[in-house]
Tab-separated table of C-alpha atoms in Angstrom:
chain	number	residue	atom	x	y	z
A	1449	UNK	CA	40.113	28.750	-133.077
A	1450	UNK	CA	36.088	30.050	-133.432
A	1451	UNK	CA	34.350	31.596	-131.139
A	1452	UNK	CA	30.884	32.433	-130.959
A	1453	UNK	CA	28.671	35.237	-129.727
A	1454	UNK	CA	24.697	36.928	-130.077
A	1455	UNK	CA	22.798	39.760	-128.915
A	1456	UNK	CA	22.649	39.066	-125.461
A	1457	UNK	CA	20.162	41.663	-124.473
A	1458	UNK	CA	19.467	45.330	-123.129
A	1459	UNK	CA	20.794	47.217	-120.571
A	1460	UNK	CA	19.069	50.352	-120.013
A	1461	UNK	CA	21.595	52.572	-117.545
A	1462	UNK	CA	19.438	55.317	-115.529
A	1463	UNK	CA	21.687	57.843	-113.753
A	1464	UNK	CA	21.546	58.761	-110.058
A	1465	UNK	CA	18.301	57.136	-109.927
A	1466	UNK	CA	17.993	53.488	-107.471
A	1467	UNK	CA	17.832	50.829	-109.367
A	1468	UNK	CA	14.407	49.570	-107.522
A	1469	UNK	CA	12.647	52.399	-108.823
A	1470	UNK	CA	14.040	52.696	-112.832
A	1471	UNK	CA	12.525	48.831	-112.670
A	1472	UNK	CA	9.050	50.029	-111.449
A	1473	UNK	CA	9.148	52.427	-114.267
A	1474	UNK	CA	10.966	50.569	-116.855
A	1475	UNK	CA	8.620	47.114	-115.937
A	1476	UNK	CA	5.549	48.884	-116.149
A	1477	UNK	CA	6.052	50.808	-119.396
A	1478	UNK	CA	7.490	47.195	-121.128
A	1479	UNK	CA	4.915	45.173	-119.477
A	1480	UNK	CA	7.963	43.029	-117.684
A	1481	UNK	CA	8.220	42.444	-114.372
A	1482	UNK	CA	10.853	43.769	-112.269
A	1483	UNK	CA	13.189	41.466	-110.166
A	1484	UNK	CA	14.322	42.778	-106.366
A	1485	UNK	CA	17.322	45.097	-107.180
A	1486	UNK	CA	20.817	44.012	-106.110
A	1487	UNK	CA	24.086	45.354	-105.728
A	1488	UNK	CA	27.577	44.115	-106.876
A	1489	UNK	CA	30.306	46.099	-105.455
A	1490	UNK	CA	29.312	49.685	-106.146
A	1491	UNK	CA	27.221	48.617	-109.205
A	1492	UNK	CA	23.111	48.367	-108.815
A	1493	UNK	CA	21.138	46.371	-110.944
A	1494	UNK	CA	17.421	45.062	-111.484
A	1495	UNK	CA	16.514	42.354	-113.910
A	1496	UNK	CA	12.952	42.646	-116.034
A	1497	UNK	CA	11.997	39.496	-116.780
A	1498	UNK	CA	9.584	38.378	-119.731
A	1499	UNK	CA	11.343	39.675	-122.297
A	1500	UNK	CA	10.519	38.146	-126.024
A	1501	UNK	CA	13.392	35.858	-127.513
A	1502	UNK	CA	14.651	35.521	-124.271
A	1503	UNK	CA	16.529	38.811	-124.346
A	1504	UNK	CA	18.029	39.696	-120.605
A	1505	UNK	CA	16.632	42.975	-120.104
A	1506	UNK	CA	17.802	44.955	-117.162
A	1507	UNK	CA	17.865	48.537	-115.713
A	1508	UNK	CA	21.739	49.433	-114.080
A	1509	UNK	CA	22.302	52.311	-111.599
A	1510	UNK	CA	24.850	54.806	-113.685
A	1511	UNK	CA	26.909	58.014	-112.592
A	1512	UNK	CA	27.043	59.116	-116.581
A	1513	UNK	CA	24.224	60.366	-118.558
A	1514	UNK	CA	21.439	57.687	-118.862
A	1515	UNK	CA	21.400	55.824	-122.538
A	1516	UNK	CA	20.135	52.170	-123.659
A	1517	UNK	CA	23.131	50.096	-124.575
A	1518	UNK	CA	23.415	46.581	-125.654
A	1519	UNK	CA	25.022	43.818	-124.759
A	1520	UNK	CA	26.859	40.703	-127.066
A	1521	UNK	CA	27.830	37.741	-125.087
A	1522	UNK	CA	30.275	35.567	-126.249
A	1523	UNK	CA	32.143	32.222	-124.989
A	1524	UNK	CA	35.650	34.312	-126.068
A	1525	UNK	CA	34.956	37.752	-125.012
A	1526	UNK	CA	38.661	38.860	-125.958
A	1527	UNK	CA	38.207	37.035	-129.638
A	1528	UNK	CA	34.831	38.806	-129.913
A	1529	UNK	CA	36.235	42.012	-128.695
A	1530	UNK	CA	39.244	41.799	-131.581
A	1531	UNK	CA	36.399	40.924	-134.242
A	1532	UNK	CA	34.829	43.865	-133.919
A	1533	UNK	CA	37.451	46.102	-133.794
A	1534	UNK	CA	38.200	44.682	-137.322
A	1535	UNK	CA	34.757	45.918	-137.745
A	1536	UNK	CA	35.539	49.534	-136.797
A	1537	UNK	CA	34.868	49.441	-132.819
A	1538	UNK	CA	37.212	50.294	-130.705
A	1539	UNK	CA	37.530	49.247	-127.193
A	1540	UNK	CA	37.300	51.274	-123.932
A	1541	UNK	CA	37.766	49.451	-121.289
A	1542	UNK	CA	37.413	46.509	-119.075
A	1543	UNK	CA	35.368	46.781	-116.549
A	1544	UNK	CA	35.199	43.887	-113.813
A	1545	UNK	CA	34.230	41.220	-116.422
A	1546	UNK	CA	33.663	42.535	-119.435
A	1547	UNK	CA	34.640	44.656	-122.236
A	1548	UNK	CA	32.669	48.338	-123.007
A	1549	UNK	CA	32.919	49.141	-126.398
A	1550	UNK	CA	32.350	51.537	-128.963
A	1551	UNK	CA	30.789	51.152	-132.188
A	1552	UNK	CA	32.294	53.432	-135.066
A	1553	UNK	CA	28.481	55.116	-134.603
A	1554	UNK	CA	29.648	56.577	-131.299
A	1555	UNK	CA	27.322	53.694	-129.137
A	1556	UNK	CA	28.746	52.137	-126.285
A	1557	UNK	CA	28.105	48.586	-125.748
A	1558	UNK	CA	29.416	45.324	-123.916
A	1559	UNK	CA	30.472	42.249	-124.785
A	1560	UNK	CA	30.350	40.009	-121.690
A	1561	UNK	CA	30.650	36.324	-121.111
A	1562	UNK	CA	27.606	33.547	-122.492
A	1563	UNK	CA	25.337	32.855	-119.878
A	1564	UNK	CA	23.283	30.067	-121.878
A	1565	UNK	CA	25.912	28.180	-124.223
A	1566	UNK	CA	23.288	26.589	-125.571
A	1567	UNK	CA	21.322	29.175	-127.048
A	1568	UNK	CA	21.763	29.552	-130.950
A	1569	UNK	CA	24.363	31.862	-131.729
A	1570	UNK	CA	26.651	33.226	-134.307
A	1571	UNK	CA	29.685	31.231	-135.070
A	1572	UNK	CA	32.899	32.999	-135.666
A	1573	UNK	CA	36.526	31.766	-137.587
């Protein structure tokens, strides 16, 4: 069975801070524009839209140290998750929807489910 999977996008996680006003900032210094903040659960989030290559770009209200990480999407998020730990990741955790990973570097990243399944991506055995 393949699965498939791309760069989904960037998710820049801004501790303590609201996520209303790390999209003012974050907006304005990209030249985006920042979306209304919303919550899920205890999570914050705020979209900046405009991106190039139709990257989802988004600012996330974090308790840990604030960092850029990326995320992968994929239509088989467990597949994806076992590819890559063929690569040398390791996973650790799931959170809510999605896997957090970490890349033999020492980044953290996600791979979360495709939100456009037609959008070119990378095909996988």
């Amino acid at each position: 069975m393949t699965h498939r999977s791309r760069l989904a996008g960037f998710i820049i996680d801004c501790q303590d801070t609201p996520a209303a006003d790390s999209a003012r900032f974050w907006a304005a210094a990209l030249g985006l524009q920042a979306e209304p903040a919303r919550a899920e659960g205890d999570a914050e989030y705020a979209d900046l839209t405009g991106a190039p290559a139709g990257l989802n770009v988004e600012v996330q209200r974090v308790n840990h140290p604030s960092r850029v990480h990326l995320d992968i999407e994929s239509d088989d998020i467990d597949a994806e998750a076992e590819r890559l730990e063929k690569l040398g990741a390791r996973r650790v955790g799931f959170v809510k929807r999605w896997w957090v990973m970490e890349a033999p570097t020492g980044h953290r990243f996600c791979i979360v489910r495709m939100r456009d399944h037609d959008a070119p991506a990378n095909h996988w055995p």
